[in-house]
C-alpha positions in Angstrom: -7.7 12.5 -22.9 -4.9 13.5 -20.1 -7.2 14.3 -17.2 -6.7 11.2 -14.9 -4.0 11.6 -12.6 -3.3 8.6 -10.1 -1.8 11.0 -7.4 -5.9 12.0 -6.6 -6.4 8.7 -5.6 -3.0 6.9 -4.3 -3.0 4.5 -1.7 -6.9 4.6 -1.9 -9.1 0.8 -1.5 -8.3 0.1 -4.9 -4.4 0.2 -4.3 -4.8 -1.6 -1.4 -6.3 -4.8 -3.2 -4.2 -4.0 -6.6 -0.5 -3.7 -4.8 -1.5 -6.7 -2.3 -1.6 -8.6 -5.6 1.3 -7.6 -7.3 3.7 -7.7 -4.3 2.4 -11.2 -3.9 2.8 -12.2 -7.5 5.8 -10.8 -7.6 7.3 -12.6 -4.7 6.6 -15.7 -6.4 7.7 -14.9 -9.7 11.4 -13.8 -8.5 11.6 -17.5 -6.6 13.4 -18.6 -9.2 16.9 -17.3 -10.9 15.8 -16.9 -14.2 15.6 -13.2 -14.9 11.8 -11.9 -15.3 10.9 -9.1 -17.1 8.1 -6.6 -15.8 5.8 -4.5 -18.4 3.6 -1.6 -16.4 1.3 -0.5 -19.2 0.1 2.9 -17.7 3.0 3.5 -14.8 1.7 6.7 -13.8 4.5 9.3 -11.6 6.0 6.2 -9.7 5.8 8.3 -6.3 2.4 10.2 -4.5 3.1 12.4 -1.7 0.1 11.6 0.5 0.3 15.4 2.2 0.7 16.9 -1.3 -2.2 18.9 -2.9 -3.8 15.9 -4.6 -4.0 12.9 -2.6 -4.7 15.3 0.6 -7.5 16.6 -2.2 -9.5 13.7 -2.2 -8.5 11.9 1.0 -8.8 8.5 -0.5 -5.7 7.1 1.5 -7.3 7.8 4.6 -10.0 5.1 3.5 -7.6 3.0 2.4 -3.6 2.4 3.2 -4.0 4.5 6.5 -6.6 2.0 8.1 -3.7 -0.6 8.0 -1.2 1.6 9.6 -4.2 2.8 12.2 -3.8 2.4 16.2 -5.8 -0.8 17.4 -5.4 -2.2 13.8 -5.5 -6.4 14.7 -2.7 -8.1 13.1 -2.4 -8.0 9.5 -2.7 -11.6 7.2 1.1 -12.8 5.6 -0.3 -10.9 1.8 -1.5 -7.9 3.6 1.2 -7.5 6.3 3.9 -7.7 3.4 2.0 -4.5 1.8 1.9 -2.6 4.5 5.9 -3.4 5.3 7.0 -2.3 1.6 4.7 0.8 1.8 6.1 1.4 5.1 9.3 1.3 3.9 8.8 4.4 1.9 8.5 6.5 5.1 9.3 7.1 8.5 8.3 5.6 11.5 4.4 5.5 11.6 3.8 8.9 9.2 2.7 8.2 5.9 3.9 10.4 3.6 4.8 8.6 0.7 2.8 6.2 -1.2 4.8 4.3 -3.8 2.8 2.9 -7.3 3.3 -0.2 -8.9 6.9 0.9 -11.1 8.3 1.8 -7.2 7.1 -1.4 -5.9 7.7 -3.6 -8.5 11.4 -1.8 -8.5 11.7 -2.9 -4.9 10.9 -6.4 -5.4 12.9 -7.1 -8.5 16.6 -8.5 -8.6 19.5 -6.6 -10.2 19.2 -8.7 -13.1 15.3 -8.4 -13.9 14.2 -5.6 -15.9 11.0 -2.4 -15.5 9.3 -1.6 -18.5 7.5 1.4 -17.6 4.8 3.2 -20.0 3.7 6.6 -19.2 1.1 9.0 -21.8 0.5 11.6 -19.3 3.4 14.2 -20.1 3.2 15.6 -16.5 3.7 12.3 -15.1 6.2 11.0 -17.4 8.3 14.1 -16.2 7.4 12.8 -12.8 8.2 9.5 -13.4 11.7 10.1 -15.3 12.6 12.0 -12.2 11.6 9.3 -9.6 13.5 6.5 -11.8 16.5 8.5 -12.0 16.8 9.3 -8.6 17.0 5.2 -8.1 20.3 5.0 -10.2 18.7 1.4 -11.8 21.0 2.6 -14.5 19.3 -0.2 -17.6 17.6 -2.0 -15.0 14.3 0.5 -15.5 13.3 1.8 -18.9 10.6 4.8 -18.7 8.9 5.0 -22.2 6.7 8.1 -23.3 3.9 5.3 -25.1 0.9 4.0 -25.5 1.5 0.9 -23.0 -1.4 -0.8 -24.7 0.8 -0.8 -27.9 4.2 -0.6 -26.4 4.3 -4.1 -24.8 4.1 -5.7 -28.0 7.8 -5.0 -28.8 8.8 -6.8 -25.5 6.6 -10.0 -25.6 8.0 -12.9 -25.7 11.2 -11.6 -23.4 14.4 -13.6 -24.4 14.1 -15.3 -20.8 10.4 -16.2 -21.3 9.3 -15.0 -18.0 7.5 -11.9 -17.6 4.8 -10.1 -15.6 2.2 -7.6 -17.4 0.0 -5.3 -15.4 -2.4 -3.4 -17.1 -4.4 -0.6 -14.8 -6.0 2.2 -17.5 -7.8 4.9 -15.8 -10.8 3.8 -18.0 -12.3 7.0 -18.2 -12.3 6.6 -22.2 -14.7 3.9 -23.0 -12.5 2.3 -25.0 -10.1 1.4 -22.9 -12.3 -1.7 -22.0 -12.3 -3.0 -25.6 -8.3 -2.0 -25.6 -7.9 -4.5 -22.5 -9.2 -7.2 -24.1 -7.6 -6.7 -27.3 -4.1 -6.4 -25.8 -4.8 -9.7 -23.6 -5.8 -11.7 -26.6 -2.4 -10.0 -28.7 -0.2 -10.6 -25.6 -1.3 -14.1 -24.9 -0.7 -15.2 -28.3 3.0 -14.0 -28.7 3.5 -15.1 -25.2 1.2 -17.6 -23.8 3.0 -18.5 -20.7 3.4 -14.9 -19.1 1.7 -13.5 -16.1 -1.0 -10.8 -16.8 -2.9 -9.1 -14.5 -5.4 -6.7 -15.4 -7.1 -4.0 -12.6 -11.0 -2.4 -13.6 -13.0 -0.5 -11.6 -16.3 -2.4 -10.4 -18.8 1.0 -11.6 -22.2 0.7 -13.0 -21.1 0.5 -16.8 -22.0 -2.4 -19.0 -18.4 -2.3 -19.9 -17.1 -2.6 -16.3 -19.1 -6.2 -15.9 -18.3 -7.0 -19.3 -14.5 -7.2 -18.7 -13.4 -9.7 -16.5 -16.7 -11.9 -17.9 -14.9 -11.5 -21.3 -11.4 -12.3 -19.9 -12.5 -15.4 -18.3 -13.7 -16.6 -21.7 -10.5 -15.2 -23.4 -8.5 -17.7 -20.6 -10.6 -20.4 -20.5 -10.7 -20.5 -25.0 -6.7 -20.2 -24.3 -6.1 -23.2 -22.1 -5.2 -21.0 -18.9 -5.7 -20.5 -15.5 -6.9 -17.3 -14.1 -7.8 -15.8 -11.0 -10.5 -13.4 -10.1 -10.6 -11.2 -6.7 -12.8 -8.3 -6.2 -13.4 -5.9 -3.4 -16.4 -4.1 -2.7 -15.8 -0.6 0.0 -19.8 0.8 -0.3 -22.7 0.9 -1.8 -22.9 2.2 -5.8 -25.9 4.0 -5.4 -25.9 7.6 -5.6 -27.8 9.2 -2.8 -29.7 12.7 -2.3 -29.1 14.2 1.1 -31.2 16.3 3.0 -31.4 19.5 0.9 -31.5 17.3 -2.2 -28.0 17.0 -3.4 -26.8 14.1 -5.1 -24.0 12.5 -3.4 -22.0 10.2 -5.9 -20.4 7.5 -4.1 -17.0 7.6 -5.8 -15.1 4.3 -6.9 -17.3 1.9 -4.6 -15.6 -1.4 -5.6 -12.4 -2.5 -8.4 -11.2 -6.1 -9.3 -8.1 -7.8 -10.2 -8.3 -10.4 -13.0 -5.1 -12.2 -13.7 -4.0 -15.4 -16.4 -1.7 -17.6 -15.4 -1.6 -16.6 -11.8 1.2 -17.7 -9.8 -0.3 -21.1 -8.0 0.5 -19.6 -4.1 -2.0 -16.4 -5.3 -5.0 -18.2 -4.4 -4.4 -18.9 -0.9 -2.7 -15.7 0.2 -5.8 -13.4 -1.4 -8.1 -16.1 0.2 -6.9 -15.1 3.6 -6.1 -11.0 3.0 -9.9 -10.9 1.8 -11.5 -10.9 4.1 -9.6 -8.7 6.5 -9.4 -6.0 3.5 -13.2 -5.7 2.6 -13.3 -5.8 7.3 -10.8 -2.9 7.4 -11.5 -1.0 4.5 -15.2 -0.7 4.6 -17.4 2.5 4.4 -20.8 0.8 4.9 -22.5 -2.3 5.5 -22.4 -3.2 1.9 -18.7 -4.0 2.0 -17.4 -7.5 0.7 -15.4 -9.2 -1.7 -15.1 -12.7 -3.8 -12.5 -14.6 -5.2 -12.7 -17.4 -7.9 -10.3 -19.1 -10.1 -10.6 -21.7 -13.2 -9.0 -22.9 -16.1 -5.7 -24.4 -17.0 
């Protein structure tokens, strides 16, 4: 059950279309005073070091966060460019070293009176990720919490200011986590229907992968809600046999964001960092990416 660590893949394609989101999301939500308060369901260690024995592993940053950073790169759109500056921000000069998750960036966007709810399973990375939050000094501001996020949130919904922003990225390598997303958005939206929820899945050949966000829509729709739908596609899914007949599987070829109740300015800002990201961060000619909204 505790074999997915993020570290293996931070700052890989799927980060790069996840964290575009939330920094943009969350740049609308702290627009106004009220305080808001931010659940991360599966937080992770906080911090990747990109020239540490994982991510260096697997390489996946070079595919993804590194192409924005690379010489010759043509000017970034407004939702990408922000991205790359808070990510940059992390490190020094043009090196990256450090690749911040969601409870680092979400950290750096919020106000001294919002509040980080951070759940963490993975005992390794809960160690990591008490160690990265103390080193902040957020004092009450960030709450690290050894618990199943799916569960966890439910204590915390509706917030006593009414504004809050869930985001909910399981590794999915138990089935079930599908049928646990869709459960948790149907709980979530009826103690607090006016939240922000954004849910990441990877885009795999699995009925359940393709189920998801076709099941959400209909959970937003039944609900009276808008939602919002991007997905970006790096290569092909089909596994290939080389020369010497190995297979070659492809590795996470695609992942999507689905989020209810959107902030309104998400639309346009994904509608122009699209485009560029599937242009950047492609591996092969099958690269793309869509984007399409309803409801409410």
């Amino acid at each position: 059950m505790f074999s997915y660590r993020h570290a293996f893949h931070a700052g890989n394609h799927a980060d790069v279309l996840k964290h575009t989101v939330l920094i943009a999301a969350l740049q609308h939500l702290t627009e106004k005073d009220a305080a808001l308060t931010v659940l991360d369901t599966h937080a992770g260690a906080g911090l990747y070091r990109l020239d540490g024995d994982y991510a260096s592993t697997s390489g996946e940053a070079a595919d993804g966060i590194a192409r924005l950073f690379a010489p010759g790169t043509p000017p970034l759109t407004p939702a990408l460019q922000d991205y790359a500056d808070l990510v940059g921000a992390f490190n020094q000069g043009n090196t990256l070293r450090v690749y911040p998750g969601s409870p680092f960036i979400a950290q750096r966007l919020l106000r001294s009176h919002d509040k980080l709810k951070l759940f963490e399973l993975h005992p390794t990375d809960l160690r990591s990720l008490a160690g990265n939050v103390a080193q902040l000094e957020a004092g009450r501001q960030v709450a690290v919490l050894h618990e199943d996020g799916f569960e966890g949130i439910k204590k915390f919904l509706p917030p006593p200011t009414r504004r809050a922003l869930v985001l909910c990225d399981p590794s999915y390598e138990i089935k079930s986590d599908y049928a646990k997303v869709l459960d948790m958005a149907t709980d979530s939206l009826k103690r607090f229907a006016t939240g922000t929820y954004a849910f990441w899945y990877p885009i795999i050949p699995r009925p359940e992968a393709h189920d998801l966000p076709r099941r959400l829509k209909t959970l937003a729709t039944k609900s009276g809600k808008s939602w919002l739908h991007a997905t970006l596609t790096v290569k092909s899914s089909k596994v290939t046999e080389s020369a010497t007949g190995d297979t070659k599987r492809p590795g996470l070829p695609a992942s999507g964001m689905f989020l209810v109740n959107p902030p309104y300015t998400l639309k346009a800002a994904l509608k122009a960092a699209l485009p560029q990201m599937a242009e950047l961060l492609a591996q092969d000619k099958h690269a793309t990416h869509t984007l399409e909204s309803g409801g409410g």
